[in-house]
C-alpha positions as YAML, in Angstrom:
chain: A
units: angstrom
residues:
- id: 1
  name: SER
  ca: [118.82, 178.72, 90.04]
- id: 2
  name: ARG
  ca: [117.46, 176.41, 87.26]
- id: 3
  name: SER
  ca: [118.75, 177.33, 83.83]
- id: 4
  name: LEU
  ca: [116.18, 177.33, 81.12]
- id: 5
  name: ARG
  ca: [116.89, 176.21, 77.60]
- id: 6
  name: VAL
  ca: [114.98, 178.13, 74.98]
- id: 7
  name: GLN
  ca: [114.20, 176.17, 71.86]
- id: 8
  name: ALA
  ca: [114.80, 178.06, 68.70]
- id: 9
  name: PRO
  ca: [111.82, 178.60, 66.46]
- id: 10
  name: PRO
  ca: [111.59, 176.47, 63.38]
- id: 11
  name: PRO
  ca: [112.81, 177.90, 60.12]
- id: 12
  name: PRO
  ca: [110.29, 179.61, 57.95]
- id: 13
  name: GLY
  ca: [108.54, 177.38, 55.52]
- id: 14
  name: PRO
  ca: [105.16, 176.00, 54.75]
- id: 15
  name: SER
  ca: [102.78, 175.66, 57.55]
- id: 16
  name: PRO
  ca: [101.95, 172.24, 59.05]
- id: 17
  name: SER
  ca: [98.50, 172.45, 57.64]
- id: 18
  name: ALA
  ca: [99.88, 172.98, 54.22]
- id: 19
  name: SER
  ca: [102.37, 170.16, 54.59]
- id: 20
  name: ARG
  ca: [99.58, 167.88, 55.87]
- id: 21
  name: GLY
  ca: [97.79, 168.34, 52.56]
- id: 22
  name: ARG
  ca: [100.80, 167.70, 50.35]
- id: 23
  name: PRO
  ca: [103.39, 165.03, 51.07]
- id: 24
  name: SER
  ca: [107.03, 165.66, 50.74]
- id: 25
  name: PRO
  ca: [108.42, 164.89, 47.35]
- id: 26
  name: ALA
  ca: [111.11, 162.78, 48.99]
- id: 27
  name: LEU
  ca: [108.52, 160.40, 50.38]
- id: 28
  name: LEU
  ca: [106.52, 160.00, 47.25]
- id: 29
  name: PRO
  ca: [108.62, 157.29, 45.65]
- id: 30
  name: ARG
  ca: [108.54, 155.24, 48.88]
- id: 31
  name: PHE
  ca: [104.82, 155.34, 49.49]
- id: 32
  name: ALA
  ca: [103.64, 155.59, 45.92]
- id: 33
  name: PRO
  ca: [101.34, 152.71, 44.97]
- id: 34
  name: ALA
  ca: [102.86, 150.18, 42.66]
- id: 35
  name: MET
  ca: [101.45, 149.96, 39.22]
- id: 36
  name: ALA
  ca: [99.30, 146.84, 38.75]
- id: 37
  name: PRO
  ca: [100.74, 144.57, 36.07]
- id: 38
  name: LYS
  ca: [98.75, 143.99, 33.00]
- id: 39
  name: LYS
  ca: [96.55, 140.94, 33.32]
- id: 40
  name: GLN
  ca: [97.73, 137.93, 31.37]
- id: 41
  name: GLY
  ca: [96.57, 134.34, 31.14]
- id: 42
  name: ALA
  ca: [97.25, 132.09, 34.21]
- id: 43
  name: MET
  ca: [100.61, 130.38, 33.85]
- id: 44
  name: LYS
  ca: [100.65, 126.57, 34.39]
- id: 45
  name: ARG
  ca: [103.32, 124.89, 36.46]
- id: 46
  name: PRO
  ca: [105.63, 123.04, 34.13]
- id: 47
  name: ALA
  ca: [105.30, 119.23, 34.43]
- id: 48
  name: ALA
  ca: [108.21, 117.48, 36.07]
- id: 49
  name: ALA
  ca: [110.42, 115.41, 33.88]
- id: 50
  name: PRO
  ca: [110.10, 111.55, 34.08]
- id: 51
  name: GLU
  ca: [113.58, 111.30, 35.58]
- id: 52
  name: GLU
  ca: [112.59, 113.75, 38.33]
- id: 53
  name: ARG
  ca: [109.40, 111.83, 39.13]
- id: 54
  name: ALA
  ca: [111.26, 108.52, 39.30]
- id: 55
  name: SER
  ca: [113.87, 110.13, 41.55]
- id: 56
  name: LYS
  ca: [111.16, 111.42, 43.89]
- id: 57
  name: ARG
  ca: [109.47, 108.02, 44.03]
- id: 58
  name: ALA
  ca: [112.77, 106.34, 44.82]
- id: 59
  name: ALA
  ca: [113.42, 108.90, 47.56]
- id: 60
  name: VAL
  ca: [109.97, 108.31, 49.06]
- id: 61
  name: THR
  ca: [110.45, 104.52, 48.87]
- id: 62
  name: LYS
  ca: [113.86, 104.79, 50.48]
- id: 63
  name: GLU
  ca: [112.48, 107.00, 53.24]
- id: 64
  name: SER
  ca: [109.59, 104.56, 53.82]
- id: 65
  name: GLY
  ca: [112.07, 101.69, 53.92]
- id: 66
  name: LYS
  ca: [114.15, 103.53, 56.46]
- id: 67
  name: LYS
  ca: [111.06, 104.18, 58.59]
- id: 68
  name: GLY
  ca: [109.97, 100.53, 58.34]
- id: 69
  name: GLN
  ca: [113.48, 99.34, 59.15]
- id: 70
  name: ALA
  ca: [113.61, 101.74, 62.08]
- id: 71
  name: GLN
  ca: [110.26, 100.45, 63.36]
- id: 72
  name: ALA
  ca: [111.42, 96.83, 62.97]
- id: 73
  name: SER
  ca: [114.69, 97.63, 64.74]
- id: 74
  name: SER
  ca: [112.79, 99.38, 67.53]
- id: 75
  name: LYS
  ca: [110.55, 96.31, 67.92]
- id: 76
  name: GLN
  ca: [113.58, 94.02, 67.97]
- id: 77
  name: PHE
  ca: [115.28, 96.22, 70.55]
- id: 78
  name: GLY
  ca: [112.11, 96.06, 72.63]
- id: 79
  name: LEU
  ca: [112.09, 92.26, 72.50]
- id: 80
  name: VAL
  ca: [115.78, 92.04, 73.39]
- id: 81
  name: SER
  ca: [115.33, 94.59, 76.19]
- id: 82
  name: LYS
  ca: [112.38, 92.67, 77.58]
- id: 83
  name: ALA
  ca: [114.40, 89.45, 77.54]
- id: 84
  name: LEU
  ca: [117.34, 91.20, 79.25]
- id: 85
  name: LEU
  ca: [115.24, 92.71, 82.02]
- id: 86
  name: GLN
  ca: [113.69, 89.33, 82.81]
- id: 87
  name: SER
  ca: [117.07, 87.86, 83.73]
- id: 88
  name: THR
  ca: [117.59, 86.95, 87.39]
- id: 89
  name: ASP
  ca: [121.30, 86.12, 87.11]
- id: 90
  name: PHE
  ca: [122.60, 89.72, 87.03]
- id: 91
  name: PRO
  ca: [121.95, 92.90, 89.06]
- id: 92
  name: ALA
  ca: [119.06, 95.05, 87.89]
- id: 93
  name: HIS
  ca: [121.19, 98.15, 87.30]
- id: 94
  name: VAL
  ca: [123.51, 96.17, 85.04]
- id: 95
  name: LEU
  ca: [120.56, 94.94, 83.03]
- id: 96
  name: GLU
  ca: [119.19, 98.50, 82.81]
- id: 97
  name: MET
  ca: [122.58, 99.70, 81.53]
- id: 98
  name: LEU
  ca: [122.71, 97.00, 78.88]
- id: 99
  name: SER
  ca: [119.09, 97.65, 77.88]
- id: 100
  name: THR
  ca: [119.77, 101.37, 77.49]
- id: 101
  name: SER
  ca: [122.86, 100.61, 75.36]
- id: 102
  name: LEU
  ca: [121.00, 98.40, 72.89]
- id: 103
  name: PRO
  ca: [120.13, 101.03, 70.24]
- id: 104
  name: GLY
  ca: [123.61, 102.53, 70.24]
- id: 105
  name: CYS
  ca: [125.27, 99.13, 70.18]
- id: 106
  name: LEU
  ca: [123.14, 96.77, 68.14]
- id: 107
  name: GLY
  ca: [121.79, 99.58, 65.94]
- id: 108
  name: MET
  ca: [125.24, 99.93, 64.37]
- id: 109
  name: PRO
  ca: [126.32, 97.46, 61.65]
- id: 110
  name: LYS
  ca: [128.69, 94.87, 63.05]
- id: 111
  name: GLU
  ca: [131.64, 95.89, 60.88]
- id: 112
  name: GLN
  ca: [131.26, 99.51, 62.00]
- id: 113
  name: ARG
  ca: [131.06, 98.86, 65.72]
- id: 114
  name: HIS
  ca: [133.71, 100.06, 68.13]
- id: 115
  name: PRO
  ca: [135.42, 97.40, 70.27]
- id: 116
  name: PHE
  ca: [133.49, 98.75, 73.25]
- id: 117
  name: GLN
  ca: [130.26, 98.23, 71.32]
- id: 118
  name: GLN
  ca: [131.40, 94.73, 70.43]
- id: 119
  name: GLU
  ca: [132.09, 94.08, 74.10]
- id: 120
  name: ILE
  ca: [128.63, 95.32, 75.10]
- id: 121
  name: ALA
  ca: [127.08, 93.15, 72.38]
- id: 122
  name: GLY
  ca: [129.00, 90.20, 73.83]
- id: 123
  name: MET
  ca: [127.69, 91.03, 77.30]
- id: 124
  name: VAL
  ca: [124.15, 91.15, 75.94]
- id: 125
  name: GLY
  ca: [124.73, 87.81, 74.24]
- id: 126
  name: GLU
  ca: [126.10, 86.35, 77.48]
- id: 127
  name: VAL
  ca: [123.04, 87.51, 79.45]
- id: 128
  name: LEU
  ca: [120.69, 86.14, 76.80]
- id: 129
  name: ALA
  ca: [122.62, 82.86, 76.68]
- id: 130
  name: LYS
  ca: [122.37, 82.60, 80.45]
- id: 131
  name: CYS
  ca: [118.64, 83.36, 80.22]
- id: 132
  name: GLU
  ca: [118.25, 80.73, 77.52]
- id: 133
  name: ALA
  ca: [120.15, 78.20, 79.61]
- id: 134
  name: GLY
  ca: [117.94, 78.99, 82.59]
- id: 135
  name: LEU
  ca: [114.82, 78.72, 80.48]
- id: 136
  name: GLN
  ca: [116.09, 75.50, 78.95]
- id: 137
  name: GLY
  ca: [116.75, 74.17, 82.43]
- id: 138
  name: GLY
  ca: [113.27, 75.21, 83.43]
- id: 139
  name: VAL
  ca: [111.87, 73.50, 80.35]
- id: 140
  name: GLN
  ca: [113.83, 70.34, 81.12]
- id: 141
  name: SER
  ca: [112.69, 70.47, 84.74]
- id: 142
  name: ALA
  ca: [109.11, 71.02, 83.60]
- id: 143
  name: GLU
  ca: [109.43, 68.16, 81.11]
- id: 144
  name: THR
  ca: [110.84, 65.94, 83.87]
- id: 145
  name: SER
  ca: [108.00, 66.94, 86.17]
- id: 146
  name: LEU
  ca: [105.53, 66.42, 83.34]
- id: 147
  name: ALA
  ca: [106.99, 62.98, 82.64]
- id: 148
  name: ALA
  ca: [106.76, 62.13, 86.35]
- id: 149
  name: VAL
  ca: [103.19, 63.38, 86.49]
- id: 150
  name: LYS
  ca: [102.37, 61.44, 83.32]
- id: 151
  name: ALA
  ca: [103.94, 58.31, 84.77]
- id: 152
  name: LEU
  ca: [102.00, 58.83, 87.99]
- id: 153
  name: LYS
  ca: [98.87, 59.45, 85.94]
- id: 154
  name: ASP
  ca: [99.49, 56.27, 83.95]
- id: 155
  name: THR
  ca: [100.05, 54.36, 87.19]
- id: 156
  name: ASP
  ca: [96.90, 55.83, 88.69]
- id: 157
  name: GLU
  ca: [94.95, 55.00, 85.55]
- id: 158
  name: ALA
  ca: [96.33, 51.46, 85.55]
- id: 159
  name: THR
  ca: [95.47, 51.13, 89.24]
- id: 160
  name: GLU
  ca: [92.04, 52.58, 88.56]
- id: 161
  name: ARG
  ca: [91.53, 50.09, 85.73]
- id: 162
  name: ASP
  ca: [92.67, 47.23, 87.96]
- id: 163
  name: GLU
  ca: [90.40, 48.40, 90.75]
- id: 164
  name: ALA
  ca: [87.56, 48.79, 88.26]
- id: 165
  name: GLU
  ca: [88.18, 45.27, 86.97]
- id: 166
  name: LYS
  ca: [88.33, 43.94, 90.53]
- id: 167
  name: LEU
  ca: [85.17, 45.83, 91.38]
- id: 168
  name: SER
  ca: [83.50, 44.48, 88.25]
- id: 169
  name: ALA
  ca: [84.62, 40.95, 89.15]
- id: 170
  name: LYS
  ca: [83.33, 41.42, 92.69]
- id: 171
  name: GLU
  ca: [80.04, 42.73, 91.37]
- id: 172
  name: GLU
  ca: [79.76, 39.75, 89.04]
- id: 173
  name: ALA
  ca: [80.66, 37.40, 91.89]
- id: 174
  name: TRP
  ca: [78.15, 39.14, 94.11]
- id: 175
  name: ALA
  ca: [75.49, 38.85, 91.42]
- id: 176
  name: ALA
  ca: [76.33, 35.16, 90.96]
- id: 177
  name: ALA
  ca: [76.26, 34.64, 94.72]
- id: 178
  name: GLN
  ca: [72.97, 36.49, 94.91]
- id: 179
  name: THR
  ca: [71.57, 34.29, 92.16]
- id: 180
  name: ALA
  ca: [72.90, 31.19, 93.92]
- id: 181
  name: ALA
  ca: [71.45, 32.44, 97.20]
- id: 182
  name: ASP
  ca: [68.09, 33.00, 95.54]
- id: 183
  name: GLU
  ca: [68.21, 29.54, 94.02]
- id: 184
  name: ALA
  ca: [69.32, 28.06, 97.35]
- id: 185
  name: SER
  ca: [66.51, 29.91, 99.08]
- id: 186
  name: LYS
  ca: [64.05, 28.51, 96.58]
- id: 187
  name: ALA
  ca: [65.55, 25.04, 96.99]
- id: 188
  name: LEU
  ca: [65.39, 25.43, 100.77]
- id: 189
  name: SER
  ca: [61.76, 26.46, 100.54]
- id: 190
  name: ALA
  ca: [61.06, 23.48, 98.29]
- id: 191
  name: ALA
  ca: [62.99, 21.21, 100.66]
- id: 192
  name: ARG
  ca: [61.07, 22.56, 103.61]
- id: 193
  name: GLU
  ca: [57.83, 22.01, 101.77]
- id: 194
  name: ALA
  ca: [58.96, 18.49, 100.87]
- id: 195
  name: GLN
  ca: [60.04, 17.89, 104.45]
- id: 196
  name: ALA
  ca: [56.71, 19.14, 105.70]
- id: 197
  name: ALA
  ca: [54.95, 16.88, 103.22]
- id: 198
  name: THR
  ca: [57.19, 13.99, 104.25]
- id: 199
  name: GLU
  ca: [56.57, 14.66, 107.89]
- id: 200
  name: ALA
  ca: [52.86, 14.91, 107.22]
- id: 201
  name: ALA
  ca: [52.98, 11.66, 105.26]
- id: 202
  name: LYS
  ca: [55.05, 10.06, 108.00]
- id: 203
  name: ALA
  ca: [52.65, 11.30, 110.62]
- id: 204
  name: ALA
  ca: [49.77, 9.95, 108.58]
- id: 205
  name: GLY
  ca: [51.61, 6.68, 108.07]
- id: 206
  name: ASP
  ca: [52.48, 6.52, 111.73]
- id: 207
  name: ALA
  ca: [48.86, 7.19, 112.59]
- id: 208
  name: GLU
  ca: [47.73, 4.51, 110.17]
- id: 209
  name: HIS
  ca: [50.38, 2.16, 111.50]
- id: 210
  name: GLU
  ca: [49.36, 2.86, 115.05]
- id: 211
  name: ALA
  ca: [45.72, 2.44, 114.13]
- id: 212
  name: ALA
  ca: [46.53, -0.81, 112.35]
- id: 213
  name: ALA
  ca: [48.60, -1.92, 115.29]
- id: 214
  name: GLU
  ca: [45.77, -1.09, 117.63]
- id: 215
  name: LYS
  ca: [43.30, -2.91, 115.41]
- id: 216
  name: LYS
  ca: [45.65, -5.87, 115.19]
- id: 217
  name: ALA
  ca: [46.09, -5.79, 118.93]
- id: 218
  name: ARG
  ca: [42.33, -5.69, 119.40]
- id: 219
  name: LEU
  ca: [41.91, -8.50, 116.90]
- id: 220
  name: SER
  ca: [44.61, -10.54, 118.55]
- id: 221
  name: SER
  ca: [43.09, -9.86, 121.96]
- id: 222
  name: ALA
  ca: [39.60, -10.67, 120.68]
- id: 223
  name: LEU
  ca: [40.80, -13.93, 119.17]
- id: 224
  name: SER
  ca: [42.97, -15.08, 122.05]
- id: 225
  name: ASP
  ca: [40.94, -13.76, 124.94]
- id: 226
  name: HIS
  ca: [37.43, -14.23, 123.64]
- id: 227
  name: PHE
  ca: [37.12, -16.26, 120.42]
- id: 228
  name: LEU
  ca: [39.33, -19.25, 121.27]
- id: 229
  name: PRO
  ca: [37.67, -19.90, 124.63]
- id: 230
  name: ILE
  ca: [34.27, -19.68, 122.86]
- id: 231
  name: LYS
  ca: [35.43, -21.96, 120.01]
- id: 232
  name: GLU
  ca: [36.93, -24.53, 122.36]
- id: 233
  name: GLY
  ca: [33.87, -24.40, 124.62]
- id: 234
  name: GLY
  ca: [35.76, -23.20, 127.68]
- id: 235
  name: ALA
  ca: [34.21, -19.73, 127.93]
- id: 236
  name: GLU
  ca: [31.95, -18.91, 130.78]
- id: 237
  name: PRO
  ca: [28.33, -18.48, 129.68]
- id: 238
  name: ALA
  ca: [28.23, -14.95, 131.10]
- id: 239
  name: LYS
  ca: [31.25, -13.88, 128.94]
- id: 240
  name: VAL
  ca: [30.11, -15.43, 125.68]
- id: 241
  name: LYS
  ca: [28.13, -12.36, 124.60]
- id: 242
  name: GLU
  ca: [31.02, -10.08, 125.58]
- id: 243
  name: GLY
  ca: [33.45, -12.22, 123.61]
- id: 244
  name: ILE
  ca: [31.15, -12.30, 120.56]
- id: 245
  name: ALA
  ca: [30.87, -8.48, 120.63]
- id: 246
  name: ALA
  ca: [34.68, -8.14, 120.81]
- id: 247
  name: VAL
  ca: [35.17, -10.52, 117.87]
- id: 248
  name: LEU
  ca: [32.51, -8.75, 115.81]
- id: 249
  name: ALA
  ca: [34.16, -5.38, 116.47]
- id: 250
  name: ALA
  ca: [37.60, -6.69, 115.50]
- id: 251
  name: GLY
  ca: [36.16, -8.39, 112.43]
- id: 252
  name: GLY
  ca: [34.52, -5.16, 111.37]
- id: 253
  name: ASP
  ca: [37.87, -3.36, 111.67]
- id: 254
  name: PHE
  ca: [39.51, -5.90, 109.38]
- id: 255
  name: SER
  ca: [36.58, -6.17, 106.97]
- id: 256
  name: PHE
  ca: [35.77, -9.78, 107.72]
- id: 257
  name: ASP
  ca: [33.18, -11.41, 105.50]
- id: 258
  name: ALA
  ca: [29.77, -10.14, 106.49]
- id: 259
  name: THR
  ca: [28.21, -13.63, 106.18]
- id: 260
  name: LEU
  ca: [30.73, -15.04, 108.66]
- id: 261
  name: LEU
  ca: [30.18, -12.17, 111.10]
- id: 262
  name: LYS
  ca: [26.40, -12.64, 110.78]
- id: 263
  name: ALA
  ca: [26.63, -16.40, 111.43]
- id: 264
  name: LEU
  ca: [29.12, -16.06, 114.31]
- id: 265
  name: PRO
  ca: [26.67, -15.22, 117.17]
- id: 266
  name: SER
  ca: [24.47, -18.26, 116.42]
- id: 267
  name: ALA
  ca: [27.42, -20.65, 116.25]
- id: 268
  name: ALA
  ca: [29.25, -19.15, 119.23]
- id: 269
  name: GLN
  ca: [26.26, -19.28, 121.57]
- id: 270
  name: LYS
  ca: [25.81, -23.03, 121.00]
- id: 271
  name: ALA
  ca: [27.54, -25.43, 123.29]
- id: 272
  name: PHE
  ca: [30.62, -27.06, 121.86]
- id: 273
  name: GLY
  ca: [28.88, -30.41, 121.50]
- id: 274
  name: ASP
  ca: [25.74, -28.92, 119.89]
- id: 275
  name: ARG
  ca: [27.50, -27.25, 116.99]
- id: 276
  name: GLY
  ca: [26.96, -28.58, 113.56]
- id: 277
  name: THR
  ca: [29.22, -28.75, 110.53]
- id: 278
  name: PHE
  ca: [28.29, -25.22, 109.40]
- id: 279
  name: ASP
  ca: [28.95, -23.88, 112.89]
- id: 280
  name: GLY
  ca: [32.39, -25.50, 112.89]
- id: 281
  name: LEU
  ca: [33.13, -24.05, 109.41]
- id: 282
  name: VAL
  ca: [32.20, -20.57, 110.65]
- id: 283
  name: MET
  ca: [34.49, -20.92, 113.65]
- id: 284
  name: ASP
  ca: [37.39, -22.14, 111.46]
- id: 285
  name: GLN
  ca: [36.96, -19.26, 108.98]
- id: 286
  name: ILE
  ca: [36.90, -16.67, 111.78]
- id: 287
  name: GLU
  ca: [40.12, -18.06, 113.27]
- id: 288
  name: ALA
  ca: [41.80, -18.21, 109.87]
...
């Protein structure tokens, strides 16, 4: 069976309602409100002494210098780390290790470094020296290539100038040849015109010569075939008129004296023995 514990009644005393109205004297000092101090004038903070202010300024300046130095060192570490990681002569994990060790190695003054730190600094210097040598080699190679390109450029420019001069000379020669050709063409045209004029003159001269030759031949024929037989009295009476007409035609061609040509028919139609002195003179002048 469950045993029951009976709680003893509280000792006689004031009722809870009575105690609720009056606090216990033992608690009064603990919860009693503190007496407000008597109001006084507001107290000013005492000004710091000049030495204290100067000390604070020096501390602030020193702290700022440390921060600036730390920032500069961090920037320098960043530059060195960047240069290390760009190296192609060492494994990447080695370069990462050296880059990570930079602050703990180079951040310590040289005289305070441990031999291990000195050794790491030497490794960093070796990597940077190798990088510098590689870059210097690249610079020298680039300078050599640049010099070769410059030399080639100079050669090309010289060749271009020579070709330009040759082209200019050819253009001048072509212009001179063109001018000469134009002048020759003009001269040829003039020569052709002169030749045509000469040929025309020659043709005219030939025509005149032929005409003169024909007239001379007619005159000679008229004199020998017709006039002489009439003059000497040996011409047949039926051919006297024909002979006189031939002589008159030839005389007209050679512009014989009109008086002689007018007197010729009368003298020629007379018999040789019937001719007078005037008739004989006419005959002699015609023959002459």
